Amino acid sequence: GQNIDQPTEMTATEGAIVQINCTYQTSGFNGLFWYQQHAGEAPTFLSYNVLDGLEEKGRFSSFLSRSKGYSYLLLKELQMKDSASYLCAVRDYAAGNKLTFGGGTRVLVKP
Amino acid sequence: DAGVIQSPRHEVTEMGQEVTLRCKPISGHDYLFWYRQTMMRGLELLIYFNNNVPIDDSGMPEDRFSAKMPNASFSTLKIQPSEPRDSAVYFCASSTDGASKYGYTFGSGTRLTVV
């Protein structure tokens, strides 16, 4: 099976930076995804990492270290609309390439 | 494309009744997934299909749950009989293949309340 851990909740100020960590254990790692989910809405794709390193996309960046089973999502220049849950998900080829999701981190951006 | 379409958006039913949730995946997506989301358990995979064939139903909680995909553009998730503990948001998602770097595209979900 897989074990995906991420903090339950984080609070940050508008304009600041927040880093959301995710650790995972998997037997057949085949990619890590970050999704954003606003309250009452569907999860939407943010980023994908399969090789070690940093992927940057505008204000959002995602980092992966496969040897450490670790990823983080970095949100810069926070805006009020970034208040949402952020879900870390791991794909495992030993499990038929299914995506397994962590419990999500609820980020609250304060003025 | 209209994205993944789910219906109904909200469903309130009495315990013991049959509930049917519906999903239309994105055209051309060969994979379809049914997830359930609750506060306690997060987002859990129930079952997924590849080319209309069920591949893995190990997440289906019990025999009261069943899913079908009669063609490439339609899938149903049925709960019979429903119980209060089935109350959750049920998401359908689709993807082009099993290793897409874009992951899954989710529908808007069906919020099910069983009273």
CSV table of C-alpha atoms in Angstrom, one decimal:
chain,number,residue,atom,x,y,z
A,1,GLY,CA,0.0,0.0,0.0
A,2,GLN,CA,0.9,3.7,0.1
A,3,ASN,CA,1.3,6.1,2.9
A,4,ILE,CA,1.0,9.8,2.0
A,5,ASP,CA,1.4,12.4,4.7
A,6,GLN,CA,0.8,16.2,4.5
A,7,PRO,CA,-0.1,18.8,7.1
A,8,THR,CA,-3.7,19.3,7.8
A,9,GLU,CA,-3.8,23.0,7.8
A,10,MET,CA,-1.6,26.1,7.2
A,11,THR,CA,-2.2,29.8,7.6
A,12,ALA,CA,-0.3,32.5,5.7
A,13,THR,CA,-0.6,36.2,4.9
A,14,GLU,CA,-1.5,37.7,1.6
A,15,GLY,CA,1.7,38.4,-0.4
A,16,ALA,CA,3.8,35.9,1.5
A,17,ILE,CA,5.1,32.4,0.6
A,18,VAL,CA,3.9,29.1,1.9
A,19,GLN,CA,5.5,25.7,1.5
A,20,ILE,CA,3.3,22.5,1.7
A,21,ASN,CA,5.3,19.4,2.4
A,22,CYS,CA,4.3,15.9,1.3
A,23,THR,CA,6.0,12.6,2.2
A,24,TYR,CA,5.2,9.3,0.7
A,25,GLN,CA,6.0,5.6,0.7
A,26,THR,CA,5.4,3.6,-2.4
A,27,SER,CA,6.8,0.4,-4.0
A,28,GLY,CA,6.6,1.6,-7.7
A,29,PHE,CA,6.8,5.4,-7.8
A,30,ASN,CA,5.6,6.7,-11.2
A,31,GLY,CA,4.9,10.4,-10.6
A,32,LEU,CA,3.7,12.8,-8.1
A,33,PHE,CA,0.9,15.3,-8.6
A,34,TRP,CA,-0.4,18.4,-6.8
A,35,TYR,CA,-4.1,19.4,-7.1
A,36,GLN,CA,-5.9,22.4,-5.8
A,37,GLN,CA,-9.4,22.1,-4.5
A,38,HIS,CA,-11.6,25.0,-3.5
A,39,ALA,CA,-14.4,24.3,-1.1
A,40,GLY,CA,-17.3,22.6,-2.8
A,41,GLU,CA,-15.5,22.2,-6.0
A,42,ALA,CA,-13.6,19.5,-7.9
A,43,PRO,CA,-9.8,19.0,-7.6
A,44,THR,CA,-7.9,20.7,-10.4
A,45,PHE,CA,-4.4,19.8,-11.6
A,46,LEU,CA,-1.6,22.0,-10.6
A,47,SER,CA,1.7,20.2,-11.2
A,48,TYR,CA,3.5,17.0,-12.0
A,49,ASN,CA,6.9,15.7,-11.0
A,50,VAL,CA,8.5,12.4,-12.0
A,51,LEU,CA,12.2,13.3,-11.9
A,52,ASP,CA,14.1,14.9,-9.0
A,53,GLY,CA,14.1,18.7,-9.0
A,54,LEU,CA,12.0,21.8,-9.2
A,55,GLU,CA,9.2,22.5,-11.6
A,56,GLU,CA,8.1,26.1,-11.8
A,57,LYS,CA,4.8,27.3,-13.2
A,58,GLY,CA,4.1,31.0,-12.5
A,59,ARG,CA,3.6,31.6,-8.8
A,60,PHE,CA,3.5,27.8,-8.0
A,61,SER,CA,6.5,25.5,-7.9
A,62,SER,CA,6.8,21.9,-7.0
A,63,PHE,CA,9.9,19.9,-5.9
A,64,LEU,CA,10.6,16.2,-5.8
A,65,SER,CA,13.2,14.1,-4.1
A,66,ARG,CA,12.6,10.4,-5.0
A,67,SER,CA,15.3,9.1,-2.7
A,68,LYS,CA,13.7,10.8,0.3
A,69,GLY,CA,10.1,10.2,-0.7
A,70,TYR,CA,9.5,13.9,-0.4
A,71,SER,CA,7.8,16.7,-2.3
A,72,TYR,CA,6.7,20.2,-1.6
A,73,LEU,CA,4.5,22.7,-3.3
A,74,LEU,CA,5.6,26.3,-3.0
A,75,LEU,CA,3.1,29.1,-3.4
A,76,LYS,CA,4.5,32.6,-3.8
A,77,GLU,CA,2.9,36.0,-3.7
A,78,LEU,CA,-0.1,34.5,-2.0
A,79,GLN,CA,-3.5,35.9,-3.0
A,80,MET,CA,-6.8,35.5,-1.2
A,81,LYS,CA,-8.0,33.2,-4.0
A,82,ASP,CA,-5.3,30.8,-3.1
A,83,SER,CA,-7.2,29.8,0.0
A,84,ALA,CA,-8.1,26.2,-0.8
A,85,SER,CA,-7.0,22.6,0.0
A,86,TYR,CA,-3.9,21.3,-1.8
A,87,LEU,CA,-3.8,17.6,-2.4
A,88,CYS,CA,-0.6,15.5,-3.0
A,89,ALA,CA,-1.2,12.4,-5.0
A,90,VAL,CA,1.2,9.6,-6.0
A,91,ARG,CA,1.0,7.2,-8.9
A,92,ASP,CA,2.3,3.7,-8.4
A,93,TYR,CA,3.0,1.4,-11.3
A,94,ALA,CA,2.9,-1.5,-8.9
A,95,ALA,CA,-0.7,-0.7,-8.2
A,96,GLY,CA,-1.8,-0.3,-11.8
A,97,ASN,CA,-0.8,3.3,-12.1
A,98,LYS,CA,-3.6,4.4,-9.9
A,99,LEU,CA,-3.4,7.8,-8.2
A,100,THR,CA,-3.6,7.7,-4.4
A,101,PHE,CA,-4.3,11.0,-2.6
A,102,GLY,CA,-3.1,12.4,0.6
A,103,GLY,CA,-5.6,13.9,3.0
A,104,GLY,CA,-5.0,17.4,1.7
A,105,THR,CA,-3.6,20.6,3.3
A,106,ARG,CA,-6.1,23.4,3.9
A,107,VAL,CA,-4.4,26.7,3.3
A,108,LEU,CA,-6.0,29.9,4.7
A,109,VAL,CA,-4.7,33.2,3.3
A,110,LYS,CA,-5.3,36.1,5.6
A,111,PRO,CA,-5.2,39.8,4.6
B,1,ASP,CA,-14.9,20.2,-24.5
B,2,ALA,CA,-17.4,20.4,-21.6
B,3,GLY,CA,-15.1,18.4,-19.3
B,4,VAL,CA,-16.3,15.5,-17.2
B,5,ILE,CA,-20.0,15.8,-16.5
B,6,GLN,CA,-21.7,14.4,-13.5
B,7,SER,CA,-25.3,14.3,-12.5
B,8,PRO,CA,-27.0,15.0,-10.2
B,9,ARG,CA,-25.0,17.7,-8.4
B,10,HIS,CA,-26.9,17.0,-5.2
B,11,GLU,CA,-28.9,14.0,-4.0
B,12,VAL,CA,-30.8,13.6,-0.8
B,13,THR,CA,-32.3,10.2,-0.2
B,14,GLU,CA,-33.7,8.1,2.6
B,15,MET,CA,-31.9,5.2,4.0
B,16,GLY,CA,-32.7,2.0,2.1
B,17,GLN,CA,-33.3,3.7,-1.2
B,18,GLU,CA,-31.4,3.1,-4.4
B,19,VAL,CA,-29.1,5.8,-5.6
B,20,THR,CA,-27.6,6.1,-9.1
B,21,LEU,CA,-24.9,8.6,-9.9
B,22,ARG,CA,-24.0,9.3,-13.5
B,23,CYS,CA,-20.8,10.4,-15.3
B,24,LYS,CA,-19.9,11.4,-18.9
B,25,PRO,CA,-16.1,11.4,-19.3
B,26,ILE,CA,-14.2,13.6,-21.7
B,27,SER,CA,-14.4,12.3,-25.2
B,28,GLY,CA,-11.3,10.4,-26.1
B,29,HIS,CA,-10.3,9.6,-22.5
B,30,ASP,CA,-9.9,5.9,-22.2
B,31,TYR,CA,-9.8,5.8,-18.4
B,32,LEU,CA,-12.6,6.5,-16.0
B,33,PHE,CA,-12.4,6.6,-12.2
B,34,TRP,CA,-14.9,6.9,-9.4
B,35,TYR,CA,-13.7,8.5,-6.2
B,36,ARG,CA,-15.4,9.2,-2.9
B,37,GLN,CA,-14.4,12.1,-0.6
B,38,THR,CA,-15.2,12.5,3.1
B,39,MET,CA,-13.7,14.6,5.8
B,40,MET,CA,-12.6,11.6,7.7
B,41,ARG,CA,-11.1,9.5,4.8
B,42,GLY,CA,-10.2,12.1,2.2
B,43,LEU,CA,-10.4,11.1,-1.5
B,44,GLU,CA,-10.6,7.4,-2.0
B,45,LEU,CA,-10.6,5.4,-5.2
B,46,LEU,CA,-13.6,3.1,-5.5
B,47,ILE,CA,-13.2,1.6,-9.0
B,48,TYR,CA,-11.7,2.4,-12.4
B,49,PHE,CA,-12.3,1.4,-16.0
B,50,ASN,CA,-10.1,1.2,-19.0
B,51,ASN,CA,-11.8,1.1,-22.4
B,52,ASN,CA,-15.1,0.4,-20.6
B,53,VAL,CA,-13.8,-2.6,-18.8
B,54,PRO,CA,-13.6,-2.6,-14.9
B,55,ILE,CA,-9.9,-3.0,-14.0
B,56,ASP,CA,-9.8,-2.6,-10.3
B,57,ASP,CA,-12.8,-2.5,-7.9
B,58,SER,CA,-10.8,-3.2,-4.8
B,59,GLY,CA,-11.9,0.2,-3.3
B,60,MET,CA,-15.6,-0.6,-3.6
B,61,PRO,CA,-16.7,-0.7,0.1
B,62,GLU,CA,-19.2,-3.6,-0.1
B,63,ASP,CA,-21.7,-5.4,-2.3
B,64,ARG,CA,-24.1,-2.5,-2.0
B,65,PHE,CA,-22.0,-0.6,-4.4
B,66,SER,CA,-21.8,-1.4,-8.1
B,67,ALA,CA,-20.5,0.4,-11.2
B,68,LYS,CA,-21.0,0.0,-14.9
B,69,MET,CA,-19.7,1.5,-18.1
B,70,PRO,CA,-21.9,0.4,-21.0
B,71,ASN,CA,-20.0,2.6,-23.5
B,72,ALA,CA,-17.2,5.0,-23.8
B,73,SER,CA,-19.3,8.1,-22.9
B,74,PHE,CA,-21.3,6.9,-19.9
B,75,SER,CA,-20.8,5.3,-16.5
B,76,THR,CA,-23.0,4.8,-13.5
B,77,LEU,CA,-22.3,4.2,-9.8
B,78,LYS,CA,-25.2,2.6,-8.0
B,79,ILE,CA,-25.7,2.2,-4.2
B,80,GLN,CA,-28.5,-0.2,-3.2
B,81,PRO,CA,-29.6,0.0,-0.5
B,82,SER,CA,-28.1,3.3,0.6
B,83,GLU,CA,-27.1,3.9,4.2
B,84,PRO,CA,-26.3,7.2,6.1
B,85,ARG,CA,-22.6,6.3,6.2
B,86,ASP,CA,-22.6,6.5,2.4
B,87,SER,CA,-23.0,10.3,2.6
B,88,ALA,CA,-20.1,11.9,0.8
B,89,VAL,CA,-19.1,13.7,-2.3
B,90,TYR,CA,-18.6,11.3,-5.2
B,91,PHE,CA,-16.3,12.4,-8.0
B,92,CYS,CA,-15.9,10.9,-11.4
B,93,ALA,CA,-12.6,11.6,-13.2
B,94,SER,CA,-11.1,10.6,-16.6
B,95,SER,CA,-7.7,10.6,-18.2
B,96,THR,CA,-6.2,9.9,-21.6
B,97,ASP,CA,-4.0,7.0,-20.4
B,98,GLY,CA,-2.7,5.4,-17.3
B,99,ALA,CA,0.5,7.4,-17.3
B,100,SER,CA,-0.6,10.9,-18.3
B,101,LYS,CA,1.5,13.7,-17.0
B,102,TYR,CA,-1.7,15.7,-16.6
B,103,GLY,CA,-3.2,13.2,-14.2
B,104,TYR,CA,-7.0,13.1,-14.0
B,105,THR,CA,-9.7,15.6,-14.9
B,106,PHE,CA,-12.4,15.6,-12.3
B,107,GLY,CA,-16.1,16.3,-12.7
B,108,SER,CA,-17.9,18.7,-10.3
B,109,GLY,CA,-19.0,15.8,-8.1
B,110,THR,CA,-22.3,14.6,-6.6
B,111,ARG,CA,-22.9,15.5,-3.0
B,112,LEU,CA,-24.9,12.6,-1.6
B,113,THR,CA,-26.8,12.8,1.7
B,114,VAL,CA,-28.5,9.7,3.0
B,115,VAL,CA,-30.9,10.5,5.9
